[in-house]
Amino acid sequence: MNPEKVVFGFFIVLALTLNFGFFVGEIDNPDHHHVYELFAVVVVNLIATLLKFGDRTQMGAVLLATSLVAVMQLLAAALIWAVVEHTSGSGMTPAMMASIVSLSGGAMLANVISVVLLVIETVMLRR
């Protein structure tokens, strides 16, 4: 067993599961989506992205691309959350929460693609 592959797979799957946990709930209800959970999703996705930089294969390039998409959408969601909470006078509105959760959903789709590609790559390995 290759410990590097275990860590790599762990962070890819953890990124997906944390993102799913943030995404689930009423899309416009801030009580169903916690800011610390979004923070955890961003951090784990950044770690997963960093782990993908060493792979020089075509599959590695596609995995890196999906991870970069997820990180960009999650950072946009975090930026919207920060702007809404700290600069707007109205605070978190249902429309803004829906935008944040929608961006998280796009990142989750990118994470699903990463996990599917990882499974495909694993199945294609021959001993």
mmCIF file of C-alpha atoms in Angstrom:
data_model
loop_
_atom_site.group_PDB
_atom_site.id
_atom_site.type_symbol
_atom_site.label_atom_id
_atom_site.label_comp_id
_atom_site.label_asym_id
_atom_site.label_seq_id
_atom_site.Cartn_x
_atom_site.Cartn_y
_atom_site.Cartn_z
ATOM 1 C CA MET A 1 0.000 0.000 0.000
ATOM 2 C CA ASN A 2 1.298 3.435 -0.954
ATOM 3 C CA PRO A 3 0.827 5.932 1.916
ATOM 4 C CA GLU A 4 0.946 8.881 -0.512
ATOM 5 C CA LYS A 5 -1.995 7.459 -2.460
ATOM 6 C CA VAL A 6 -3.908 6.920 0.781
ATOM 7 C CA VAL A 7 -3.427 10.551 1.843
ATOM 8 C CA PHE A 8 -4.264 11.760 -1.672
ATOM 9 C CA GLY A 9 -7.486 9.730 -1.799
ATOM 10 C CA PHE A 10 -8.369 10.710 1.757
ATOM 11 C CA PHE A 11 -8.270 14.435 1.035
ATOM 12 C CA ILE A 12 -10.176 14.099 -2.241
ATOM 13 C CA VAL A 13 -12.980 12.163 -0.575
ATOM 14 C CA LEU A 14 -12.924 14.394 2.521
ATOM 15 C CA ALA A 15 -13.273 17.475 0.309
ATOM 16 C CA LEU A 16 -16.375 15.965 -1.286
ATOM 17 C CA THR A 17 -17.983 14.842 1.960
ATOM 18 C CA LEU A 18 -17.389 18.137 3.759
ATOM 19 C CA ASN A 19 -18.746 20.038 0.776
ATOM 20 C CA PHE A 20 -21.814 17.810 0.742
ATOM 21 C CA GLY A 21 -22.340 18.465 4.446
ATOM 22 C CA PHE A 22 -22.266 22.207 3.864
ATOM 23 C CA PHE A 23 -24.511 21.993 0.795
ATOM 24 C CA VAL A 24 -27.309 19.943 2.383
ATOM 25 C CA GLY A 25 -30.175 21.905 3.887
ATOM 26 C CA GLU A 26 -32.603 24.580 2.839
ATOM 27 C CA ILE A 27 -30.707 26.625 0.283
ATOM 28 C CA ASP A 28 -31.718 30.015 1.703
ATOM 29 C CA ASN A 29 -31.647 29.242 5.432
ATOM 30 C CA PRO A 30 -28.404 30.396 7.119
ATOM 31 C CA ASP A 31 -29.128 28.111 10.085
ATOM 32 C CA HIS A 32 -28.514 25.086 7.825
ATOM 33 C CA HIS A 33 -25.104 26.238 6.565
ATOM 34 C CA HIS A 34 -22.417 27.090 9.102
ATOM 35 C CA VAL A 35 -19.534 29.429 8.302
ATOM 36 C CA TYR A 36 -16.979 27.159 10.010
ATOM 37 C CA GLU A 37 -18.072 24.273 7.841
ATOM 38 C CA LEU A 38 -17.481 26.424 4.750
ATOM 39 C CA PHE A 39 -14.056 27.311 6.170
ATOM 40 C CA ALA A 40 -13.253 23.607 6.620
ATOM 41 C CA VAL A 41 -14.373 22.893 3.056
ATOM 42 C CA VAL A 42 -12.111 25.641 1.701
ATOM 43 C CA VAL A 43 -9.091 24.442 3.698
ATOM 44 C CA VAL A 44 -9.496 20.769 2.758
ATOM 45 C CA ASN A 45 -10.011 21.653 -0.912
ATOM 46 C CA LEU A 46 -6.845 23.769 -0.846
ATOM 47 C CA ILE A 47 -4.907 20.841 0.646
ATOM 48 C CA ALA A 48 -6.340 18.473 -1.982
ATOM 49 C CA THR A 49 -5.315 20.933 -4.689
ATOM 50 C CA LEU A 50 -1.760 21.163 -3.372
ATOM 51 C CA LEU A 51 -1.492 17.369 -3.361
ATOM 52 C CA LYS A 52 -2.460 17.266 -7.045
ATOM 53 C CA PHE A 53 0.389 19.525 -8.196
ATOM 54 C CA GLY A 54 3.002 16.743 -8.332
ATOM 55 C CA ASP A 55 1.234 14.520 -10.874
ATOM 56 C CA ARG A 56 2.493 15.010 -14.444
ATOM 57 C CA THR A 57 0.001 12.696 -16.187
ATOM 58 C CA GLN A 58 -3.035 13.681 -18.239
ATOM 59 C CA MET A 59 -5.277 12.346 -15.473
ATOM 60 C CA GLY A 60 -3.333 14.462 -12.982
ATOM 61 C CA ALA A 61 -3.936 17.548 -15.101
ATOM 62 C CA VAL A 62 -7.673 16.911 -15.190
ATOM 63 C CA LEU A 63 -7.742 16.239 -11.447
ATOM 64 C CA LEU A 64 -5.889 19.499 -10.835
ATOM 65 C CA ALA A 65 -8.305 21.378 -13.096
ATOM 66 C CA THR A 66 -11.355 20.063 -11.234
ATOM 67 C CA SER A 67 -9.744 20.947 -7.934
ATOM 68 C CA LEU A 68 -8.926 24.476 -9.085
ATOM 69 C CA VAL A 69 -12.560 24.946 -10.154
ATOM 70 C CA ALA A 70 -13.761 23.799 -6.738
ATOM 71 C CA VAL A 71 -11.343 26.096 -4.909
ATOM 72 C CA MET A 72 -12.313 29.104 -7.038
ATOM 73 C CA GLN A 73 -16.011 28.578 -6.379
ATOM 74 C CA LEU A 74 -15.483 28.021 -2.668
ATOM 75 C CA LEU A 75 -13.317 31.119 -2.362
ATOM 76 C CA ALA A 76 -16.008 33.110 -4.171
ATOM 77 C CA ALA A 77 -18.597 31.753 -1.717
ATOM 78 C CA ALA A 78 -16.392 32.673 1.253
ATOM 79 C CA LEU A 79 -15.803 36.136 -0.182
ATOM 80 C CA ILE A 80 -19.528 36.715 -0.629
ATOM 81 C CA TRP A 81 -20.150 35.538 2.942
ATOM 82 C CA ALA A 82 -17.475 37.885 4.308
ATOM 83 C CA VAL A 83 -18.741 40.868 2.325
ATOM 84 C CA VAL A 84 -22.351 40.240 3.317
ATOM 85 C CA GLU A 85 -21.546 39.803 6.999
ATOM 86 C CA HIS A 86 -19.016 42.606 7.405
ATOM 87 C CA THR A 87 -19.873 45.352 4.933
ATOM 88 C CA SER A 88 -23.557 45.164 4.088
ATOM 89 C CA GLY A 89 -26.039 46.790 6.414
ATOM 90 C CA SER A 90 -28.718 44.169 5.874
ATOM 91 C CA GLY A 91 -26.681 41.150 6.999
ATOM 92 C CA MET A 92 -27.227 37.676 5.597
ATOM 93 C CA THR A 93 -30.347 37.532 3.445
ATOM 94 C CA PRO A 94 -31.940 34.394 1.980
ATOM 95 C CA ALA A 95 -30.866 35.486 -1.513
ATOM 96 C CA MET A 96 -27.221 35.856 -0.487
ATOM 97 C CA MET A 97 -27.248 32.517 1.331
ATOM 98 C CA ALA A 98 -28.712 30.894 -1.783
ATOM 99 C CA SER A 99 -25.841 32.339 -3.834
ATOM 100 C CA ILE A 100 -23.269 31.004 -1.375
ATOM 101 C CA VAL A 101 -24.831 27.540 -1.291
ATOM 102 C CA SER A 102 -25.128 27.512 -5.100
ATOM 103 C CA LEU A 103 -21.408 28.209 -5.450
ATOM 104 C CA SER A 104 -20.755 25.413 -2.970
ATOM 105 C CA GLY A 105 -22.917 23.130 -5.127
ATOM 106 C CA GLY A 106 -20.781 23.891 -8.160
ATOM 107 C CA ALA A 107 -17.662 23.092 -6.149
ATOM 108 C CA MET A 108 -19.307 19.873 -4.981
ATOM 109 C CA LEU A 109 -19.896 18.862 -8.610
ATOM 110 C CA ALA A 110 -16.205 19.451 -9.337
ATOM 111 C CA ASN A 111 -15.357 17.308 -6.288
ATOM 112 C CA VAL A 112 -17.658 14.539 -7.542
ATOM 113 C CA ILE A 113 -15.816 14.591 -10.869
ATOM 114 C CA SER A 114 -12.496 14.315 -8.988
ATOM 115 C CA VAL A 115 -13.694 11.305 -7.015
ATOM 116 C CA VAL A 116 -15.078 9.615 -10.150
ATOM 117 C CA LEU A 117 -11.775 10.183 -11.955
ATOM 118 C CA LEU A 118 -9.877 8.801 -8.970
ATOM 119 C CA VAL A 119 -12.029 5.675 -8.988
ATOM 120 C CA ILE A 120 -11.556 5.278 -12.754
ATOM 121 C CA GLU A 121 -7.795 5.671 -12.391
ATOM 122 C CA THR A 122 -7.754 3.120 -9.571
ATOM 123 C CA VAL A 123 -9.770 0.575 -11.568
ATOM 124 C CA MET A 124 -7.462 0.998 -14.557
ATOM 125 C CA LEU A 125 -4.324 0.194 -12.521
ATOM 126 C CA ARG A 126 -2.794 -3.155 -13.366
ATOM 127 C CA ARG A 127 -0.431 -5.076 -11.163
#
